[in-house]
């Protein structure tokens, strides 16, 4: 548009309804500021301005504070999604948004991480009072801390939806598996999941959890590296019932179970006659050699 900034600002402030569209894309913040004072301005023009990513935050904040647009859901949504909206104003708008719109904004990598975390916190506050159907739908699309929270839900249907969420990461599962308050059924669901149970790091974490079915762990051991098997065998926090099978797997590969004879006083072996897997004490009390 021709004319100086001052001239365009003056025209924007007094333009009629039919001429407002000429100013909404003006590159000058001064012109936009003048346009926002125009009493002929409609929600449609303000929505275009609120969606612009090349305007200073104070202009967007002024829209958020303008009582003329206080009840406009579309404007609240546009301001909450705009990375240039000051965080305080954006959060004020976000608190009025629908749940799935909040979840959609929280997935945007164009927004600051701290802002997305605050949006996730708003969603997490709502989870305890959500209906089951809503939680199942939400669990399919959420990310970050919301997904991690929903993975710890008591309802297996919600957990199953989380496990099939395309945004789920191994790091999420590792945190869930290693928490002491995770529902045992969730551990079993992860261990039996067709995709996640094939991830090496997930298998390692599951092998250290006492709620993982023993039959699944024995299958996991078959593909584990010797180094990791030895670490599991020597880990005092690992479930004792799994150690005989770890011992057998190492021996069957023709490897030795590395351990410090002075510090380790017992070896775990499988009792073949009754099929039980119980630890047998070392015969040597003075640090002698074990009899295999």
JSON list of C-alpha atoms in Angstrom, two decimals, residues 61-229:
[
{"chain": "A", "resi": 61, "resn": "UNK", "atom": "CA", "xyz": [-1.74, -8.85, 24.03]},
{"chain": "A", "resi": 62, "resn": "UNK", "atom": "CA", "xyz": [-3.90, -5.79, 23.34]},
{"chain": "A", "resi": 63, "resn": "UNK", "atom": "CA", "xyz": [-6.28, -8.02, 21.35]},
{"chain": "A", "resi": 64, "resn": "UNK", "atom": "CA", "xyz": [-6.45, -10.45, 24.27]},
{"chain": "A", "resi": 65, "resn": "UNK", "atom": "CA", "xyz": [-7.41, -7.59, 26.61]},
{"chain": "A", "resi": 66, "resn": "UNK", "atom": "CA", "xyz": [-9.97, -5.99, 24.30]},
{"chain": "A", "resi": 67, "resn": "UNK", "atom": "CA", "xyz": [-13.44, -6.64, 25.68]},
{"chain": "A", "resi": 68, "resn": "UNK", "atom": "CA", "xyz": [-14.93, -6.58, 22.20]},
{"chain": "A", "resi": 69, "resn": "UNK", "atom": "CA", "xyz": [-13.39, -9.99, 21.53]},
{"chain": "A", "resi": 70, "resn": "UNK", "atom": "CA", "xyz": [-13.61, -11.46, 25.04]},
{"chain": "A", "resi": 71, "resn": "UNK", "atom": "CA", "xyz": [-16.15, -14.14, 24.03]},
{"chain": "A", "resi": 72, "resn": "UNK", "atom": "CA", "xyz": [-14.60, -15.15, 20.71]},
{"chain": "A", "resi": 73, "resn": "UNK", "atom": "CA", "xyz": [-13.40, -18.76, 20.86]},
{"chain": "A", "resi": 74, "resn": "UNK", "atom": "CA", "xyz": [-11.60, -18.52, 17.51]},
{"chain": "A", "resi": 75, "resn": "UNK", "atom": "CA", "xyz": [-9.60, -15.50, 18.69]},
{"chain": "A", "resi": 76, "resn": "UNK", "atom": "CA", "xyz": [-8.66, -17.24, 21.92]},
{"chain": "A", "resi": 77, "resn": "UNK", "atom": "CA", "xyz": [-7.50, -20.22, 19.91]},
{"chain": "A", "resi": 78, "resn": "UNK", "atom": "CA", "xyz": [-5.51, -18.07, 17.46]},
{"chain": "A", "resi": 79, "resn": "UNK", "atom": "CA", "xyz": [-3.77, -16.17, 20.25]},
{"chain": "A", "resi": 80, "resn": "UNK", "atom": "CA", "xyz": [-2.99, -19.33, 22.21]},
{"chain": "A", "resi": 81, "resn": "UNK", "atom": "CA", "xyz": [-1.40, -20.87, 19.08]},
{"chain": "A", "resi": 82, "resn": "UNK", "atom": "CA", "xyz": [0.64, -17.80, 18.09]},
{"chain": "A", "resi": 83, "resn": "UNK", "atom": "CA", "xyz": [4.26, -18.07, 19.31]},
{"chain": "A", "resi": 84, "resn": "UNK", "atom": "CA", "xyz": [4.49, -14.27, 19.45]},
{"chain": "A", "resi": 85, "resn": "UNK", "atom": "CA", "xyz": [1.69, -13.95, 22.01]},
{"chain": "A", "resi": 86, "resn": "UNK", "atom": "CA", "xyz": [3.18, -13.17, 25.46]},
{"chain": "A", "resi": 87, "resn": "UNK", "atom": "CA", "xyz": [3.01, -16.26, 27.64]},
{"chain": "A", "resi": 88, "resn": "UNK", "atom": "CA", "xyz": [0.77, -14.75, 30.31]},
{"chain": "A", "resi": 89, "resn": "UNK", "atom": "CA", "xyz": [-1.79, -13.70, 27.69]},
{"chain": "A", "resi": 90, "resn": "UNK", "atom": "CA", "xyz": [-1.50, -17.01, 25.83]},
{"chain": "A", "resi": 91, "resn": "UNK", "atom": "CA", "xyz": [-2.13, -19.01, 29.01]},
{"chain": "A", "resi": 92, "resn": "UNK", "atom": "CA", "xyz": [-5.10, -16.82, 29.86]},
{"chain": "A", "resi": 93, "resn": "UNK", "atom": "CA", "xyz": [-6.59, -17.71, 26.47]},
{"chain": "A", "resi": 94, "resn": "UNK", "atom": "CA", "xyz": [-5.64, -21.39, 26.73]},
{"chain": "A", "resi": 95, "resn": "UNK", "atom": "CA", "xyz": [-7.62, -21.96, 29.91]},
{"chain": "A", "resi": 96, "resn": "UNK", "atom": "CA", "xyz": [-10.83, -21.41, 27.97]},
{"chain": "A", "resi": 97, "resn": "UNK", "atom": "CA", "xyz": [-9.98, -23.83, 25.16]},
{"chain": "A", "resi": 98, "resn": "UNK", "atom": "CA", "xyz": [-11.43, -27.25, 24.53]},
{"chain": "A", "resi": 99, "resn": "UNK", "atom": "CA", "xyz": [-9.39, -30.24, 25.64]},
{"chain": "A", "resi": 100, "resn": "UNK", "atom": "CA", "xyz": [-8.39, -31.50, 22.21]},
{"chain": "A", "resi": 101, "resn": "UNK", "atom": "CA", "xyz": [-7.43, -28.00, 21.06]},
{"chain": "A", "resi": 102, "resn": "UNK", "atom": "CA", "xyz": [-5.13, -27.77, 24.08]},
{"chain": "A", "resi": 103, "resn": "UNK", "atom": "CA", "xyz": [-3.62, -31.14, 23.22]},
{"chain": "A", "resi": 104, "resn": "UNK", "atom": "CA", "xyz": [-3.09, -30.02, 19.62]},
{"chain": "A", "resi": 105, "resn": "UNK", "atom": "CA", "xyz": [-1.28, -26.83, 20.69]},
{"chain": "A", "resi": 106, "resn": "UNK", "atom": "CA", "xyz": [0.87, -28.76, 23.17]},
{"chain": "A", "resi": 107, "resn": "UNK", "atom": "CA", "xyz": [2.21, -30.84, 20.26]},
{"chain": "A", "resi": 108, "resn": "UNK", "atom": "CA", "xyz": [3.45, -27.77, 18.33]},
{"chain": "A", "resi": 109, "resn": "UNK", "atom": "CA", "xyz": [7.23, -27.51, 18.21]},
{"chain": "A", "resi": 110, "resn": "UNK", "atom": "CA", "xyz": [6.92, -23.90, 17.05]},
{"chain": "A", "resi": 111, "resn": "UNK", "atom": "CA", "xyz": [5.94, -22.89, 20.59]},
{"chain": "A", "resi": 112, "resn": "UNK", "atom": "CA", "xyz": [8.35, -22.47, 23.54]},
{"chain": "A", "resi": 113, "resn": "UNK", "atom": "CA", "xyz": [8.90, -25.65, 25.55]},
{"chain": "A", "resi": 114, "resn": "UNK", "atom": "CA", "xyz": [8.05, -23.99, 28.85]},
{"chain": "A", "resi": 115, "resn": "UNK", "atom": "CA", "xyz": [4.70, -22.88, 27.41]},
{"chain": "A", "resi": 116, "resn": "UNK", "atom": "CA", "xyz": [3.92, -26.36, 26.14]},
{"chain": "A", "resi": 117, "resn": "UNK", "atom": "CA", "xyz": [4.72, -27.81, 29.56]},
{"chain": "A", "resi": 118, "resn": "UNK", "atom": "CA", "xyz": [2.27, -25.38, 31.15]},
{"chain": "A", "resi": 119, "resn": "UNK", "atom": "CA", "xyz": [-0.40, -26.45, 28.67]},
{"chain": "A", "resi": 120, "resn": "UNK", "atom": "CA", "xyz": [0.32, -30.08, 29.54]},
{"chain": "A", "resi": 121, "resn": "UNK", "atom": "CA", "xyz": [-0.14, -29.23, 33.20]},
{"chain": "A", "resi": 122, "resn": "UNK", "atom": "CA", "xyz": [-3.59, -27.78, 32.43]},
{"chain": "A", "resi": 123, "resn": "UNK", "atom": "CA", "xyz": [-4.55, -31.01, 30.65]},
{"chain": "A", "resi": 124, "resn": "UNK", "atom": "CA", "xyz": [-3.16, -33.22, 33.44]},
{"chain": "A", "resi": 125, "resn": "UNK", "atom": "CA", "xyz": [-5.33, -31.35, 35.97]},
{"chain": "A", "resi": 126, "resn": "UNK", "atom": "CA", "xyz": [-8.41, -32.43, 34.01]},
{"chain": "A", "resi": 127, "resn": "UNK", "atom": "CA", "xyz": [-7.52, -36.14, 33.67]},
{"chain": "A", "resi": 128, "resn": "UNK", "atom": "CA", "xyz": [-8.91, -37.40, 37.02]},
{"chain": "A", "resi": 129, "resn": "UNK", "atom": "CA", "xyz": [-12.43, -36.16, 36.20]},
{"chain": "A", "resi": 130, "resn": "UNK", "atom": "CA", "xyz": [-12.49, -37.25, 32.55]},
{"chain": "A", "resi": 131, "resn": "UNK", "atom": "CA", "xyz": [-14.93, -39.88, 31.33]},
{"chain": "A", "resi": 132, "resn": "UNK", "atom": "CA", "xyz": [-13.32, -43.14, 30.20]},
{"chain": "A", "resi": 133, "resn": "UNK", "atom": "CA", "xyz": [-14.22, -42.62, 26.54]},
{"chain": "A", "resi": 134, "resn": "UNK", "atom": "CA", "xyz": [-12.65, -39.18, 26.54]},
{"chain": "A", "resi": 135, "resn": "UNK", "atom": "CA", "xyz": [-9.48, -40.46, 28.18]},
{"chain": "A", "resi": 136, "resn": "UNK", "atom": "CA", "xyz": [-9.17, -43.27, 25.63]},
{"chain": "A", "resi": 137, "resn": "UNK", "atom": "CA", "xyz": [-9.53, -40.80, 22.75]},
{"chain": "A", "resi": 138, "resn": "UNK", "atom": "CA", "xyz": [-7.06, -38.36, 24.30]},
{"chain": "A", "resi": 139, "resn": "UNK", "atom": "CA", "xyz": [-4.52, -41.12, 25.01]},
{"chain": "A", "resi": 140, "resn": "UNK", "atom": "CA", "xyz": [-4.21, -41.80, 21.28]},
{"chain": "A", "resi": 141, "resn": "UNK", "atom": "CA", "xyz": [-2.86, -38.34, 20.43]},
{"chain": "A", "resi": 142, "resn": "UNK", "atom": "CA", "xyz": [-1.26, -36.66, 23.47]},
{"chain": "A", "resi": 143, "resn": "UNK", "atom": "CA", "xyz": [2.48, -36.15, 23.90]},
{"chain": "A", "resi": 144, "resn": "UNK", "atom": "CA", "xyz": [5.06, -35.48, 26.60]},
{"chain": "A", "resi": 145, "resn": "UNK", "atom": "CA", "xyz": [4.06, -35.34, 30.25]},
{"chain": "A", "resi": 146, "resn": "UNK", "atom": "CA", "xyz": [0.38, -35.92, 29.47]},
{"chain": "A", "resi": 147, "resn": "UNK", "atom": "CA", "xyz": [1.17, -39.20, 27.72]},
{"chain": "A", "resi": 148, "resn": "UNK", "atom": "CA", "xyz": [3.48, -40.20, 30.57]},
{"chain": "A", "resi": 149, "resn": "UNK", "atom": "CA", "xyz": [0.71, -39.49, 33.09]},
{"chain": "A", "resi": 150, "resn": "UNK", "atom": "CA", "xyz": [-1.90, -41.42, 31.14]},
{"chain": "A", "resi": 151, "resn": "UNK", "atom": "CA", "xyz": [0.43, -44.41, 30.86]},
{"chain": "A", "resi": 152, "resn": "UNK", "atom": "CA", "xyz": [0.11, -44.74, 34.63]},
{"chain": "A", "resi": 153, "resn": "UNK", "atom": "CA", "xyz": [-3.70, -44.81, 34.48]},
{"chain": "A", "resi": 154, "resn": "UNK", "atom": "CA", "xyz": [-5.49, -47.58, 36.34]},
{"chain": "A", "resi": 155, "resn": "UNK", "atom": "CA", "xyz": [-7.66, -48.49, 33.35]},
{"chain": "A", "resi": 156, "resn": "UNK", "atom": "CA", "xyz": [-6.03, -51.00, 30.95]},
{"chain": "A", "resi": 157, "resn": "UNK", "atom": "CA", "xyz": [-7.95, -49.60, 27.97]},
{"chain": "A", "resi": 158, "resn": "UNK", "atom": "CA", "xyz": [-6.36, -46.20, 28.50]},
{"chain": "A", "resi": 159, "resn": "UNK", "atom": "CA", "xyz": [-2.92, -47.77, 28.83]},
{"chain": "A", "resi": 160, "resn": "UNK", "atom": "CA", "xyz": [-3.44, -49.79, 25.65]},
{"chain": "A", "resi": 161, "resn": "UNK", "atom": "CA", "xyz": [-4.38, -46.61, 23.78]},
{"chain": "A", "resi": 162, "resn": "UNK", "atom": "CA", "xyz": [-1.19, -44.97, 25.06]},
{"chain": "A", "resi": 163, "resn": "UNK", "atom": "CA", "xyz": [0.94, -47.92, 23.90]},
{"chain": "A", "resi": 164, "resn": "UNK", "atom": "CA", "xyz": [-0.43, -47.45, 20.38]},
{"chain": "A", "resi": 165, "resn": "UNK", "atom": "CA", "xyz": [0.11, -43.68, 20.42]},
{"chain": "A", "resi": 166, "resn": "UNK", "atom": "CA", "xyz": [2.52, -42.73, 17.57]},
{"chain": "A", "resi": 167, "resn": "UNK", "atom": "CA", "xyz": [4.14, -40.11, 19.82]},
{"chain": "A", "resi": 168, "resn": "UNK", "atom": "CA", "xyz": [5.15, -42.65, 22.49]},
{"chain": "A", "resi": 169, "resn": "UNK", "atom": "CA", "xyz": [8.92, -42.87, 23.06]},
{"chain": "A", "resi": 170, "resn": "UNK", "atom": "CA", "xyz": [11.14, -45.49, 24.67]},
{"chain": "A", "resi": 171, "resn": "UNK", "atom": "CA", "xyz": [12.08, -42.90, 27.27]},
{"chain": "A", "resi": 172, "resn": "UNK", "atom": "CA", "xyz": [8.42, -42.73, 28.34]},
{"chain": "A", "resi": 173, "resn": "UNK", "atom": "CA", "xyz": [8.24, -46.48, 28.79]},
{"chain": "A", "resi": 174, "resn": "UNK", "atom": "CA", "xyz": [11.54, -46.58, 30.66]},
{"chain": "A", "resi": 175, "resn": "UNK", "atom": "CA", "xyz": [10.21, -44.07, 33.20]},
{"chain": "A", "resi": 176, "resn": "UNK", "atom": "CA", "xyz": [6.98, -46.05, 33.63]},
{"chain": "A", "resi": 177, "resn": "UNK", "atom": "CA", "xyz": [8.73, -49.42, 33.94]},
{"chain": "A", "resi": 178, "resn": "UNK", "atom": "CA", "xyz": [11.22, -48.17, 36.53]},
{"chain": "A", "resi": 179, "resn": "UNK", "atom": "CA", "xyz": [8.62, -46.48, 38.76]},
{"chain": "A", "resi": 180, "resn": "UNK", "atom": "CA", "xyz": [7.71, -48.47, 41.88]},
{"chain": "A", "resi": 181, "resn": "UNK", "atom": "CA", "xyz": [4.07, -47.37, 41.81]},
{"chain": "A", "resi": 182, "resn": "UNK", "atom": "CA", "xyz": [3.31, -48.49, 38.25]},
{"chain": "A", "resi": 183, "resn": "UNK", "atom": "CA", "xyz": [0.33, -50.85, 38.04]},
{"chain": "A", "resi": 184, "resn": "UNK", "atom": "CA", "xyz": [1.57, -54.46, 37.60]},
{"chain": "A", "resi": 185, "resn": "UNK", "atom": "CA", "xyz": [-0.91, -54.97, 34.79]},
{"chain": "A", "resi": 186, "resn": "UNK", "atom": "CA", "xyz": [0.71, -52.12, 32.86]},
{"chain": "A", "resi": 187, "resn": "UNK", "atom": "CA", "xyz": [4.10, -53.82, 33.10]},
{"chain": "A", "resi": 188, "resn": "UNK", "atom": "CA", "xyz": [2.60, -57.03, 31.73]},
{"chain": "A", "resi": 189, "resn": "UNK", "atom": "CA", "xyz": [0.92, -55.13, 28.88]},
{"chain": "A", "resi": 190, "resn": "UNK", "atom": "CA", "xyz": [4.24, -53.56, 27.87]},
{"chain": "A", "resi": 191, "resn": "UNK", "atom": "CA", "xyz": [5.99, -56.93, 28.09]},
{"chain": "A", "resi": 192, "resn": "UNK", "atom": "CA", "xyz": [3.39, -58.50, 25.80]},
{"chain": "A", "resi": 193, "resn": "UNK", "atom": "CA", "xyz": [3.05, -55.61, 23.35]},
{"chain": "A", "resi": 194, "resn": "UNK", "atom": "CA", "xyz": [3.97, -56.75, 19.83]},
{"chain": "A", "resi": 195, "resn": "UNK", "atom": "CA", "xyz": [6.07, -53.68, 19.03]},
{"chain": "A", "resi": 196, "resn": "UNK", "atom": "CA", "xyz": [7.46, -52.36, 22.31]},
{"chain": "A", "resi": 197, "resn": "UNK", "atom": "CA", "xyz": [8.49, -55.75, 23.71]},
{"chain": "A", "resi": 198, "resn": "UNK", "atom": "CA", "xyz": [10.91, -56.07, 20.77]},
{"chain": "A", "resi": 199, "resn": "UNK", "atom": "CA", "xyz": [12.82, -52.91, 21.72]},
{"chain": "A", "resi": 200, "resn": "UNK", "atom": "CA", "xyz": [16.14, -53.84, 23.31]},
{"chain": "A", "resi": 201, "resn": "UNK", "atom": "CA", "xyz": [16.22, -51.05, 25.91]},
{"chain": "A", "resi": 202, "resn": "UNK", "atom": "CA", "xyz": [12.62, -51.78, 26.88]},
{"chain": "A", "resi": 203, "resn": "UNK", "atom": "CA", "xyz": [13.49, -55.45, 27.39]},
{"chain": "A", "resi": 204, "resn": "UNK", "atom": "CA", "xyz": [16.40, -54.52, 29.64]},
{"chain": "A", "resi": 205, "resn": "UNK", "atom": "CA", "xyz": [14.14, -52.36, 31.78]},
{"chain": "A", "resi": 206, "resn": "UNK", "atom": "CA", "xyz": [11.44, -55.04, 31.93]},
{"chain": "A", "resi": 207, "resn": "UNK", "atom": "CA", "xyz": [13.96, -57.66, 33.03]},
{"chain": "A", "resi": 208, "resn": "UNK", "atom": "CA", "xyz": [14.62, -55.60, 36.15]},
{"chain": "A", "resi": 209, "resn": "UNK", "atom": "CA", "xyz": [10.94, -55.30, 37.05]},
{"chain": "A", "resi": 210, "resn": "UNK", "atom": "CA", "xyz": [9.50, -57.99, 39.31]},
{"chain": "A", "resi": 211, "resn": "UNK", "atom": "CA", "xyz": [6.06, -57.74, 37.66]},
{"chain": "A", "resi": 212, "resn": "UNK", "atom": "CA", "xyz": [7.34, -58.82, 34.24]},
{"chain": "A", "resi": 213, "resn": "UNK", "atom": "CA", "xyz": [6.18, -62.40, 33.53]},
{"chain": "A", "resi": 214, "resn": "UNK", "atom": "CA", "xyz": [9.07, -64.82, 33.93]},
{"chain": "A", "resi": 215, "resn": "UNK", "atom": "CA", "xyz": [8.27, -66.58, 30.64]},
{"chain": "A", "resi": 216, "resn": "UNK", "atom": "CA", "xyz": [8.68, -63.28, 28.76]},
{"chain": "A", "resi": 217, "resn": "UNK", "atom": "CA", "xyz": [11.97, -62.52, 30.47]},
{"chain": "A", "resi": 218, "resn": "UNK", "atom": "CA", "xyz": [13.40, -65.90, 29.53]},
{"chain": "A", "resi": 219, "resn": "UNK", "atom": "CA", "xyz": [12.63, -65.12, 25.90]},
{"chain": "A", "resi": 220, "resn": "UNK", "atom": "CA", "xyz": [14.25, -61.70, 26.27]},
{"chain": "A", "resi": 221, "resn": "UNK", "atom": "CA", "xyz": [17.47, -63.29, 27.56]},
{"chain": "A", "resi": 222, "resn": "UNK", "atom": "CA", "xyz": [17.95, -65.24, 24.33]},
{"chain": "A", "resi": 223, "resn": "UNK", "atom": "CA", "xyz": [18.77, -62.09, 22.36]},
{"chain": "A", "resi": 224, "resn": "UNK", "atom": "CA", "xyz": [20.59, -60.10, 25.02]},
{"chain": "A", "resi": 225, "resn": "UNK", "atom": "CA", "xyz": [24.26, -59.28, 24.85]},
{"chain": "A", "resi": 226, "resn": "UNK", "atom": "CA", "xyz": [26.53, -61.17, 27.23]},
{"chain": "A", "resi": 227, "resn": "UNK", "atom": "CA", "xyz": [27.60, -57.91, 28.85]},
{"chain": "A", "resi": 228, "resn": "UNK", "atom": "CA", "xyz": [24.00, -57.02, 29.70]},
{"chain": "A", "resi": 229, "resn": "UNK", "atom": "CA", "xyz": [23.23, -60.54, 30.93]}
]
